[in-house]
Coordinates of C-alpha atoms and ligand atoms in Angstrom, one line a residue:
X1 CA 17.2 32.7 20.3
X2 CA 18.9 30.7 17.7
X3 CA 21.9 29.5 20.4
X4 CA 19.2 29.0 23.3
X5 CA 17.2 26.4 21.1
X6 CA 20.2 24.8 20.1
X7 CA 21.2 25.3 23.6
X8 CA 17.7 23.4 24.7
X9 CA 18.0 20.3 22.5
X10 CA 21.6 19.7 23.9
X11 CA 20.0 19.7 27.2
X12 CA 17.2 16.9 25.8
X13 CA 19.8 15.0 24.0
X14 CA 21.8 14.4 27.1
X15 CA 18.7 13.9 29.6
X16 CA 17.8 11.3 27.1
X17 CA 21.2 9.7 26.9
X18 CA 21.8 9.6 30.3
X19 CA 18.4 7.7 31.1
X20 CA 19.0 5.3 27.8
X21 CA 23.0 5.5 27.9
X22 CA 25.0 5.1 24.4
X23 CA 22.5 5.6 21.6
X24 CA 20.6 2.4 20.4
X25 CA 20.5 1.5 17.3
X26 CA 17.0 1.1 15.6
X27 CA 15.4 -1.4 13.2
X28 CA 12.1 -1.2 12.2
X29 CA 11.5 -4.7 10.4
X30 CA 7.7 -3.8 8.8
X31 CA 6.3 -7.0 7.1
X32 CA 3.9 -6.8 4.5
X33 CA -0.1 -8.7 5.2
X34 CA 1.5 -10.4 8.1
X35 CA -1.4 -11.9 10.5
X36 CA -2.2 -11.8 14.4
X37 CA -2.0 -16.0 14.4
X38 CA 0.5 -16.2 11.7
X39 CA 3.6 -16.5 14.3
X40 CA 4.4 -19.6 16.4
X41 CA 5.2 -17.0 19.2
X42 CA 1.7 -15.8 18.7
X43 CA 0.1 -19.7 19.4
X44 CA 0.3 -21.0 16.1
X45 CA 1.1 -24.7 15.8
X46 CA 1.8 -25.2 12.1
X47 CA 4.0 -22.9 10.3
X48 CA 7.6 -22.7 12.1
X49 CA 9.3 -19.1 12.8
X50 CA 12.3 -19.7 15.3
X51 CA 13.7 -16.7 14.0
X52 CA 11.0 -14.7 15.2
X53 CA 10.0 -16.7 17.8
X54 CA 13.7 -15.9 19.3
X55 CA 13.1 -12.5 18.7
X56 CA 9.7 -12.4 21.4
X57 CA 11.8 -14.9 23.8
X58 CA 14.3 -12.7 24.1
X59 CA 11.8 -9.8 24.0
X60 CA 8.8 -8.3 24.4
X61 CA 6.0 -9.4 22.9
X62 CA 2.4 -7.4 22.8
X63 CA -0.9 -8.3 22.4
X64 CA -2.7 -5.2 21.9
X65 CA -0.3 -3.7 19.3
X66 CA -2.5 -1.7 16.1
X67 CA -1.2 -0.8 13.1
X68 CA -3.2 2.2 11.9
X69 CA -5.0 0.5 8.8
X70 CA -6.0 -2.4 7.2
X71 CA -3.8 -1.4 4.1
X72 CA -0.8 -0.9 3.3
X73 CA -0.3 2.7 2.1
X74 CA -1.9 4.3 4.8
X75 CA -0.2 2.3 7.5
X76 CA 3.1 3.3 6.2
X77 CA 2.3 7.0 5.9
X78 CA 0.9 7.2 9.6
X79 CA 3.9 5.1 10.9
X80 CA 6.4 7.4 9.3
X81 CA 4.8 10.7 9.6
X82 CA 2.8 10.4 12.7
X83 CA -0.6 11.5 11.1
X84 CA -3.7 9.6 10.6
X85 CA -4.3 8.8 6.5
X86 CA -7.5 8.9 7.1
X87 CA -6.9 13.2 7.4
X88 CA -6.6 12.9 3.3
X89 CA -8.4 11.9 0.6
X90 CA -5.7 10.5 -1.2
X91 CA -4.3 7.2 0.8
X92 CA -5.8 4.6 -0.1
X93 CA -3.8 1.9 -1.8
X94 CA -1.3 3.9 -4.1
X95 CA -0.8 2.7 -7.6
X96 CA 3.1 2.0 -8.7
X97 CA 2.9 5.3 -10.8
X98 CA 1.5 7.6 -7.7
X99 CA 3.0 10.9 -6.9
X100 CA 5.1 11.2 -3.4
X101 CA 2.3 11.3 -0.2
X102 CA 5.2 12.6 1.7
X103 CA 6.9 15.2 -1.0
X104 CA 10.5 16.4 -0.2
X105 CA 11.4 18.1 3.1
X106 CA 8.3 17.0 5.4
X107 CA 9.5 15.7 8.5
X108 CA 8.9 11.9 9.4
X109 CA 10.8 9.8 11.6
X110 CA 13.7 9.2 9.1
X111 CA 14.4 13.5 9.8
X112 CA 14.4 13.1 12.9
X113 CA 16.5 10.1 13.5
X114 CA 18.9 12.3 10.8
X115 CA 19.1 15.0 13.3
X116 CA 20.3 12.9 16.1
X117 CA 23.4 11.8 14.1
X118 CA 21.9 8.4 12.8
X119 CA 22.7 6.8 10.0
X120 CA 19.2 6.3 8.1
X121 CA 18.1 3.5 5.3
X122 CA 14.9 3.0 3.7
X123 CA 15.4 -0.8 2.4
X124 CA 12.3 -2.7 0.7
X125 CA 8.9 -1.8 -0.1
X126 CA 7.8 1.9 0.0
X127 CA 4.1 2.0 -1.5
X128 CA 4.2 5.9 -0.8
X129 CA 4.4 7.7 -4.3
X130 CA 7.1 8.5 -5.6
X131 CA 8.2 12.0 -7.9
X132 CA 6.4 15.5 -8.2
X133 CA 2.2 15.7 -8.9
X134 CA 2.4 13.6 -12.2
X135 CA 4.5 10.9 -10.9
X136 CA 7.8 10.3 -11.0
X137 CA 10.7 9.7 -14.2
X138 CA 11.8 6.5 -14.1
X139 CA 14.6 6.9 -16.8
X140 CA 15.9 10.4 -14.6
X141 CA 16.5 11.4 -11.2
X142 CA 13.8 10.1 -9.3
X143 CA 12.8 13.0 -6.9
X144 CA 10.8 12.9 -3.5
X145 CA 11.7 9.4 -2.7
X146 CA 13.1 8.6 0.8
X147 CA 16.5 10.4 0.0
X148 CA 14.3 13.5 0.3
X149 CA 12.4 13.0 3.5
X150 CA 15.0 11.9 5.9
X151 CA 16.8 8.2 4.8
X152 CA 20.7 8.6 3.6
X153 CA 20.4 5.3 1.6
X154 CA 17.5 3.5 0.0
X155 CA 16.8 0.6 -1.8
X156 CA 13.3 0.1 -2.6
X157 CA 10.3 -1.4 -4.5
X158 CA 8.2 1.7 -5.6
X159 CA 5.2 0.5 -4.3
X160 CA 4.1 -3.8 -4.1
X161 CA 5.0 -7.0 -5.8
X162 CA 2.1 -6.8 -7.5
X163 CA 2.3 -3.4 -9.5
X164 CA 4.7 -1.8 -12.4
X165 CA 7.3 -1.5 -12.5
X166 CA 9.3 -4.0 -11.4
X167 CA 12.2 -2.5 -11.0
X168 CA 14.5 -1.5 -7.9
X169 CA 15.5 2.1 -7.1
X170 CA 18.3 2.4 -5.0
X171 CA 18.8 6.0 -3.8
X172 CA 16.9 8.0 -6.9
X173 CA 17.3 6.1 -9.7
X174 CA 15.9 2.9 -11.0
X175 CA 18.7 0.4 -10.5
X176 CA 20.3 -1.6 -14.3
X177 CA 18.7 0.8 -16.2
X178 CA 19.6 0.8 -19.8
X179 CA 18.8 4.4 -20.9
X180 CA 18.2 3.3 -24.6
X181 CA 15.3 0.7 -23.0
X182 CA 13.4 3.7 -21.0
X183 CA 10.8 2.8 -19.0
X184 CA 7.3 3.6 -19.2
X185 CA 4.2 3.2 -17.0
X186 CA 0.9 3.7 -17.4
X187 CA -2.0 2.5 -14.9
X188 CA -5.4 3.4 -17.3
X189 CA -4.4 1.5 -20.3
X190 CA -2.2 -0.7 -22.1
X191 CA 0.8 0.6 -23.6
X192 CA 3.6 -1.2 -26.0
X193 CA 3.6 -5.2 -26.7
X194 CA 4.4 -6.6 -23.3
X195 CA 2.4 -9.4 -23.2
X196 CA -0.8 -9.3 -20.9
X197 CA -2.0 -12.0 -18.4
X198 CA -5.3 -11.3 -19.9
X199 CA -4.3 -12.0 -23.1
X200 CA -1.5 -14.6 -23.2
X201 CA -2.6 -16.8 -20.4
X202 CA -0.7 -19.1 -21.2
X203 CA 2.5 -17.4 -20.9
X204 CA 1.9 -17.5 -17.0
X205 CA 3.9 -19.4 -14.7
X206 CA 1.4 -18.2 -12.0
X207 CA -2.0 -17.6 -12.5
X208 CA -4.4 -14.7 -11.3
X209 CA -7.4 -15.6 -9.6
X210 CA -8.7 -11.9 -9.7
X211 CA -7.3 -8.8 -10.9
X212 CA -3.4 -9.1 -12.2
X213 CA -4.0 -9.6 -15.4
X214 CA -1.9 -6.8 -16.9
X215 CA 1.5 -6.6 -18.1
X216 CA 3.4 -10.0 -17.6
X217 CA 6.9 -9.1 -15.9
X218 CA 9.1 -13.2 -15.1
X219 CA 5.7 -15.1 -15.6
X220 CA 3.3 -13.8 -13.1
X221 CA 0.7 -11.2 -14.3
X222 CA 1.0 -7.5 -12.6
X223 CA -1.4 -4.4 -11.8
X224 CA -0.6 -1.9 -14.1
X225 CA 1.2 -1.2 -17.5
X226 CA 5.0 -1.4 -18.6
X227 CA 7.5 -1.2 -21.3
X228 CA 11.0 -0.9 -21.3
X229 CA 13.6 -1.6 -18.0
X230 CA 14.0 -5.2 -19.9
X231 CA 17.9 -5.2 -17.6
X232 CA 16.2 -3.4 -14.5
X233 CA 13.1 -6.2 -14.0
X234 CA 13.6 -7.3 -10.6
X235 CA 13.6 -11.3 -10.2
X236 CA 11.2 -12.3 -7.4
X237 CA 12.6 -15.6 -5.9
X238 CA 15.4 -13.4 -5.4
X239 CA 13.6 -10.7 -3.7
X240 CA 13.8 -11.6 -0.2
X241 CA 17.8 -12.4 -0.2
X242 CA 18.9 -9.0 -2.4
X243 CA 16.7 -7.0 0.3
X244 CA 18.3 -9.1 3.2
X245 CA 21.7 -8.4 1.6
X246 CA 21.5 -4.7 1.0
X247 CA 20.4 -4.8 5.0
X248 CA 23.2 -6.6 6.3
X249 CA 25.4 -4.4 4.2
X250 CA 24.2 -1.6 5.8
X251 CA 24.9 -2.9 9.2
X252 CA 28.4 -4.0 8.5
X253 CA 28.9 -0.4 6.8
X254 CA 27.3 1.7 9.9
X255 CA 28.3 -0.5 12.9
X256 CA 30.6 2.6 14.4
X257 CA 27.9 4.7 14.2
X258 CA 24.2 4.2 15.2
X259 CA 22.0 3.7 12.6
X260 CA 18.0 3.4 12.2
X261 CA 17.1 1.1 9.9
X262 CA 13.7 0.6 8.1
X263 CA 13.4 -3.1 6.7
X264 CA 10.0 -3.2 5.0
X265 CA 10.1 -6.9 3.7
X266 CA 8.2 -7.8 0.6
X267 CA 7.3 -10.9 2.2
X268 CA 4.7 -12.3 2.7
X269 CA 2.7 -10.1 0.2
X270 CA 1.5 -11.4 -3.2
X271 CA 3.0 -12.6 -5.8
X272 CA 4.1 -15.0 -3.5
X273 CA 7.3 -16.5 -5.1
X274 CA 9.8 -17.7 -2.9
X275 CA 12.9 -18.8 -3.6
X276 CA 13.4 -22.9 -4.1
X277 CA 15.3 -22.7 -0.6
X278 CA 12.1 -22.8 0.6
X279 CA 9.1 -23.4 -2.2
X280 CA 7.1 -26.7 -1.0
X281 CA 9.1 -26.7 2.2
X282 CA 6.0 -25.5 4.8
X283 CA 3.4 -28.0 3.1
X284 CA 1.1 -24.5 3.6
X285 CA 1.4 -23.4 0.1
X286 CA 3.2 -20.4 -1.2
X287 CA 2.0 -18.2 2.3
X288 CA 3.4 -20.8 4.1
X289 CA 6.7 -20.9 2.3
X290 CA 7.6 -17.0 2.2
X291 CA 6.4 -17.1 5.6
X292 CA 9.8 -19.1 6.1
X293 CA 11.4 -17.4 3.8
X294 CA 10.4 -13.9 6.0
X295 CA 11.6 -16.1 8.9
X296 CA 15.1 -16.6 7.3
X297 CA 15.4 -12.9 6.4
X298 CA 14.8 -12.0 9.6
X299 CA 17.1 -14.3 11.1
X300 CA 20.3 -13.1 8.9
X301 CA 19.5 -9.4 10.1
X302 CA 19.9 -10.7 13.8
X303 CA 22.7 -13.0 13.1
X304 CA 24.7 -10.0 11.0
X305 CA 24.1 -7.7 14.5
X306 CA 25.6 -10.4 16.6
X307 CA 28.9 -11.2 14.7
X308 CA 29.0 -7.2 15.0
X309 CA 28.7 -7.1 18.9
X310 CA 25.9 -4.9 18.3
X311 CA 22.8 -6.8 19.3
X312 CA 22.9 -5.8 23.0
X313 CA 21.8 -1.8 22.6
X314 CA 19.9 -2.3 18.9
X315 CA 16.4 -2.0 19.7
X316 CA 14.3 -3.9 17.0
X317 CA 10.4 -4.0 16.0
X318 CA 8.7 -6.3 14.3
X319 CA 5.6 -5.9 12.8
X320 CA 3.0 -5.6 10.0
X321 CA 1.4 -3.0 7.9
X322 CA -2.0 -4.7 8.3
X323 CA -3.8 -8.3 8.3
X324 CA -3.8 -11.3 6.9
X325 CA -5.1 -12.4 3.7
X326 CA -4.7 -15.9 1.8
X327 CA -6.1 -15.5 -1.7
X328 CA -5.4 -11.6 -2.3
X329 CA -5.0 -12.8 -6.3
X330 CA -3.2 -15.9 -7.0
X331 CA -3.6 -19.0 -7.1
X332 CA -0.4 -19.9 -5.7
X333 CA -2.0 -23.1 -3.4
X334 CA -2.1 -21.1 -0.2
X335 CA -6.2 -21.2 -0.1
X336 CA -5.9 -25.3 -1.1
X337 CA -3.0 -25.8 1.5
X338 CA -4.2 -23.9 4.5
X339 CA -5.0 -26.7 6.5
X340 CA -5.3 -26.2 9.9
X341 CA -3.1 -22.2 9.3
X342 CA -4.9 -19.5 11.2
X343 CA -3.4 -16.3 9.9
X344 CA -5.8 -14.1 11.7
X345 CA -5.3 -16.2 15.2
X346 CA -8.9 -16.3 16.4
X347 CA -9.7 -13.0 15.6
X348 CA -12.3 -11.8 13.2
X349 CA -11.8 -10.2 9.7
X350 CA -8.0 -9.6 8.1
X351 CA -6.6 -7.4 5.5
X352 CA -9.2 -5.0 4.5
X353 CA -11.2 -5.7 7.3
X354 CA -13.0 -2.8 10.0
X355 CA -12.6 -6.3 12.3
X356 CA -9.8 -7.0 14.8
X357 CA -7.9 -8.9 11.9
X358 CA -7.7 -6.1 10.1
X359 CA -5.4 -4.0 12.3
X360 CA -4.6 -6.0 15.5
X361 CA -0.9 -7.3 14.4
X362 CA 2.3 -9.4 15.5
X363 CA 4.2 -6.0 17.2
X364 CA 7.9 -7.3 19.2
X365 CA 9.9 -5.2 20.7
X366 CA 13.4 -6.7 21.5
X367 CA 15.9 -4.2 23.2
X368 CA 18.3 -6.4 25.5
X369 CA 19.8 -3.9 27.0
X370 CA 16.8 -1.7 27.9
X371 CA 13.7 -3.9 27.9
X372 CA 12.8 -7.1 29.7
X373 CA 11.2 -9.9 27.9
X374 CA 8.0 -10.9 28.5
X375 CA 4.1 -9.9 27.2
X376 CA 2.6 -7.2 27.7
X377 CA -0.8 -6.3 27.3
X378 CA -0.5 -2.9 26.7
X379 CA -2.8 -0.9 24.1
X380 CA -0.3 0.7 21.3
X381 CA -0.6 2.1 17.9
X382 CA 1.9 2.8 15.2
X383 CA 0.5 5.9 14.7
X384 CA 2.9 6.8 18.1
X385 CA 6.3 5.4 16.4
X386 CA 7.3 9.2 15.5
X387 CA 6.9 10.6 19.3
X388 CA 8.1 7.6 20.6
X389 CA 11.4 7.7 18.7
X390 CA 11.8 11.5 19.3
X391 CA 10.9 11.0 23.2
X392 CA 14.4 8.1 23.0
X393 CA 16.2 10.4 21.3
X394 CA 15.4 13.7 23.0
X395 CA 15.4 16.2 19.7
X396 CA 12.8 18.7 19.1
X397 CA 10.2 18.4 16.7
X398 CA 7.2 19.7 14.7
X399 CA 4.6 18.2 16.8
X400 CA 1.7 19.8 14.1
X401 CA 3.1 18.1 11.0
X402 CA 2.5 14.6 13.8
X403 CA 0.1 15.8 15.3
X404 CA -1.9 12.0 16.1
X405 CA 1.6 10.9 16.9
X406 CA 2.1 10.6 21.3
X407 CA 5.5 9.4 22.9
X408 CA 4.7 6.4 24.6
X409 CA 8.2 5.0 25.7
X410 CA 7.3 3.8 28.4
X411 CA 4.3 1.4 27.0
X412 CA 6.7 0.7 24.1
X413 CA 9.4 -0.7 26.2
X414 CA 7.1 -2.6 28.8
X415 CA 7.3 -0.2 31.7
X416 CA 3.8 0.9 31.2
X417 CA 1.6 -1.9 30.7
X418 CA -1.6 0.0 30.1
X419 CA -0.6 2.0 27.1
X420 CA -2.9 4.4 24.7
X421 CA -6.2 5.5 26.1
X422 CA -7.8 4.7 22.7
X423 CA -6.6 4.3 19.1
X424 CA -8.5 4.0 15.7
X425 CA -8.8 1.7 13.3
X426 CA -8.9 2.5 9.3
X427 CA -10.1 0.6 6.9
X428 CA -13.8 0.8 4.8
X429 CA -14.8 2.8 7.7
X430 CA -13.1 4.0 10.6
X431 CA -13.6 2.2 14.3
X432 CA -12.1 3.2 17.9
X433 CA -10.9 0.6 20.3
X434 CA -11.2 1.7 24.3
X435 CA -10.8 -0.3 27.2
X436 CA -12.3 -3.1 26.7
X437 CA -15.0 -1.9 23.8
X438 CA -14.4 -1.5 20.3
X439 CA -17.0 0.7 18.1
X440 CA -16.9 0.6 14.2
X441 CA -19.1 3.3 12.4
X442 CA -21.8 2.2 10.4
X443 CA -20.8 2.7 6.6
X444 CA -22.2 1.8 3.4
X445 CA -19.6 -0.4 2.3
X446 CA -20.2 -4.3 1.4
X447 CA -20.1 -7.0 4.3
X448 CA -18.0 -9.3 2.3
X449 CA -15.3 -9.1 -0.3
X450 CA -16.0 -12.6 -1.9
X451 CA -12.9 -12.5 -3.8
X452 CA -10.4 -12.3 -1.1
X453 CA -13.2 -14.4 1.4
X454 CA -13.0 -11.5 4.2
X455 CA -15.5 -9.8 6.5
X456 CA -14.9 -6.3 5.7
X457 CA -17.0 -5.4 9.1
X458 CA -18.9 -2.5 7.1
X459 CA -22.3 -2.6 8.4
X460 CA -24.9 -0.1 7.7
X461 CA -25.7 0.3 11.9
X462 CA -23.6 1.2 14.0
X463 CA -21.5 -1.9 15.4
X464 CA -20.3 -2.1 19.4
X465 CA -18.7 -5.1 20.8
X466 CA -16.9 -5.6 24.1
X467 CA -13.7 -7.2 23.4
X468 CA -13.2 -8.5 26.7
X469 CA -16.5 -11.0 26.8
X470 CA -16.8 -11.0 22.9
X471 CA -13.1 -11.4 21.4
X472 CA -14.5 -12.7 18.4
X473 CA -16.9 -9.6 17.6
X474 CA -19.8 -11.7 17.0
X475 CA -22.5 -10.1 19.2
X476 CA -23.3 -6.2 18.4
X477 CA -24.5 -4.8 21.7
X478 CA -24.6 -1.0 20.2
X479 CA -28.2 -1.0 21.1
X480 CA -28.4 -2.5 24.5
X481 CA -25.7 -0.1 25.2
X482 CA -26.2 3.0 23.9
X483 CA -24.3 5.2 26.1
X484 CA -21.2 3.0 25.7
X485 CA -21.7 3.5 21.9
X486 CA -22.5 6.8 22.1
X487 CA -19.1 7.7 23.9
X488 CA -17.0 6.1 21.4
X489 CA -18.9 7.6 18.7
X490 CA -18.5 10.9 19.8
X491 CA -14.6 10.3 21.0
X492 CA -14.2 9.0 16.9
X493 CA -15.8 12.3 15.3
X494 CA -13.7 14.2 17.6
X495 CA -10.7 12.5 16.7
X496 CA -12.1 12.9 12.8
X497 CA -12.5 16.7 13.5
X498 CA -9.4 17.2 14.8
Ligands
NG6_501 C1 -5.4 -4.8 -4.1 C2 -4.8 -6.0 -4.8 C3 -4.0 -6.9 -3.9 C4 -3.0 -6.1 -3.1 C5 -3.6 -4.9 -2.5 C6 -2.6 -4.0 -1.8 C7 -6.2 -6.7 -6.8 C8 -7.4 -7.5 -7.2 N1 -5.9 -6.8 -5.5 O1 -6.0 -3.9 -4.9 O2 -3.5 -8.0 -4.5 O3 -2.0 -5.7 -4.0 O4 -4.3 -4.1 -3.4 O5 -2.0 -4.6 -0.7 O6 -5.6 -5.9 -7.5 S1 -1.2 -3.8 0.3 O7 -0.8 -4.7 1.3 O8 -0.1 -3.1 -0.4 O9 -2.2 -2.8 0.8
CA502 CA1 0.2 -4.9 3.3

């Protein structure tokens, strides 16, 4: 039984490989709150992104695309695992000291790309739980972390920018740590004499406008609780280079063999504290400027696989884990400087959000061997990033441990420009997108988060809007079409039943 299965994804493996030729490499580059307008490949006229904007010349560049949710934890654990979050209680945004959502030896797209033979790296910001229920030790081993569901090499931030601790692991342990300064987190209360935003203020080199008032780690007040690491504290306006190095690295160190690479950038998440290359330098604020700075980032990856001959067959991704957002915290003179900046393009809503915004995000494929450049209007989901991957490499899987995950090739590499039937949208509530309709159940969340100044498209009715007429989702029809609504209702609780 054993030799026939083996026997079975030989046969795959080739089919695949003879359709796609020598196996492609893979980058994933996932950027962190970046918006549908934020791109100048996506119309915008202020902030520049040649980098990117060579990316979607020389690809393909859709306007459909869906990350699952308007967060970031859950978007990361449906695009690596290939299930909904919404299936469990416990994905909303994880705190820096949460326990792994995806404990050791589950399969995610990182196994499987393993199985093929790839060389695997997990390089920037996880935000999935780290460690056993509990959490994890920082001053030990640091068990299920990527090392144990698929990636050879990692070098991460726990969890955000924002939270303790502010430390890098690379591979399972917290990188410069001095074991006689051991680290210690806590999320409920204040611990040790760190100094707090709340109550030194003035120590601040960047202040809060809501929430990040805890432990002060290089001037900027955090989420969350530390003491200890004093040699292991990151240093953030060298973030965006040491993660760009440690990718390039990777590259130079794998080029014989084919690698998949997972580049989740910290950029252009908050604290937003670029490096003086390019602070001032987009007249947008701090947004603005790690916006170039993600721009540069991006462009050393694709410079590194050219010197290396390897751009041809490495097929790359761009995209974000959810919407856009301006003032998520700081005052950091993105809200002041926004000018004429639409990081949601025209669409409704952003980070948080039920809206378009919220989920609707920059998604380029760029393949040059394999995929022809252009647009495509195709409707896709990240959610399908695990049987898509598995369909180009031709292994066998666990569909029930992916079970919302479907291999879409075909739409992912512009030869079907139609795409997913539906796909759903997470965030306050959940909303499903078909054809040209997009229903949001009613909820009892608020309309508004007045901190952050977004629509969080909560509604206590029902909400219905045809896309197509209404791209701005200003006019609810859900009650001059019922049947329409009714469809998609029922087509979301199946999905929610499932
Ligand atoms: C929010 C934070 C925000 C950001 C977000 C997660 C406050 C007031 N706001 O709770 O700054 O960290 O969580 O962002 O704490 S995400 O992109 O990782 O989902
Ligand atoms: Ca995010």
């Amino acid at each position: 039984m054993k030799f026939l299965s083996s026997i079975k994804v030989l046969l795959f493996v080739c089919v695949s490989f003879l359709t796609f030729g020598q196996k492609p490499n893979v980058i994933v580059i996932y950027v962190d709150d970046l918006g549908f307008g934020d791109l100048g490949c996506y119309g915008s006229k202020t902030i520049k992104t040649p980098n990117i904007d060579q990316l979607a010349r020389k690809g393909l560049l859709f306007t459909q695309a869906h990350t699952t949710s308007a967060t970031c934890t859950p978007s990361r654990y449906s695009l690596l695992k290939g299930e909904y979050a919404f299936r469990r209680k416990d994905t909303g945004v994880a705190t820096g000291d949460a326990s792994a959502l995806i404990p050791a030896g589950q399969q995610t797209v990182a196994t499987i790309f393993s199985k093929a033979g790839y060389n695997t790296a997990a390089i920037g910001k996880w935000h999935l739980g780290l460690g056993p229920l509990g959490g994890p030790n920082w001053n030990g081993k640091i068990e299920h972390g990527p090392l144990d569901i698929g990636f050879k090499e990692a070098f991460i931030l726990p969890a955000t920018g924002d939270r303790v601790p502010c430390v890098y692991i690379e591979n399972d342990h917290v990188r410069n740590l001095d074991t006689k300064d051991p680290i210690e987190v806590n999320y409920l209360k204040k611990i040790g004499s760190m100094p707090t935003g709340k109550e030194n203020p003035e120590l601040l080199k960047m202040k809060h406008s809501h929430g990040h008032d805890n432990t002060i780690v290089n001037g900027v007040g955090r989420i969350g609780f530390m003491v200890g690491g004093k040699q292991a504290l990151w240093d953030d306006e060298d973030m965006a280079q040491t993660l760009a190095n440690k990718a390039k690295s990777f590259m130079i160190r794998n080029q014989k063999s084919p690698f998949f690479l997972y580049f989740a950038t910290h950029d252009i998440h908050v604290p937003r504290i670029p490096h003086s290359r390019f602070l001032g330098k987009s007249g947008f604020g701090n947004r603005g400027d790690a916006l170039l700075q993600l721009d540069d980032s991006v462009g050393q990856l694709m410079k590194t696989l050219d010197s290396l001959r390897l751009t041809p067959n490495t097929l790359v991704i761009l995209t974000s884990d959810n919407g856009p957002v301006v003032d998520d915290g700081y005052i950091d003179g993105s809200k002041e400087n926004l000018g004429l900046h639409q990081p949601a393009g025209i669409l409704r809503g952003g980070k948080y959000s039920s809206f378009e915004a919220g989920t609707r995000v920059p998604f380029i494929v760029k393949w040059p061997k394999q995929v022809q450049a252009g647009k495509s209007n195709a409707l896709i989901s990240q959610i399908d990033f695990l049987a898509t991957m598995n369909q180009l490499l031709g292994t066998e899987y666990n569909e029930n441990s992916a079970k919302d995950s479907k291999a879409n090739l075909n739409a992912w590499l512009g030869k079907d420009k139609i795409g997913r039937e539906y796909i759903i949208e997470q965030a306050g509530t959940l909303a499903i997108k078909k054809g040209d309709w997009k229903f949001i159940k009613s909820g009892k969340g608020a309309r508004l988060n007045p901190l952050v100044n977004i629509e969080l498209g909560n509604d206590s009715e029902d909400q219905l809007y045809n896309l197509k007429t209404d791209p701005t989702e200003k006019n609810n029809v859900s009650t001059a079409q019922k049947e329409k609504s009714a469809e998609l209702k029922s087509l979301l609780e199946h999905e929610m039943n499932k």
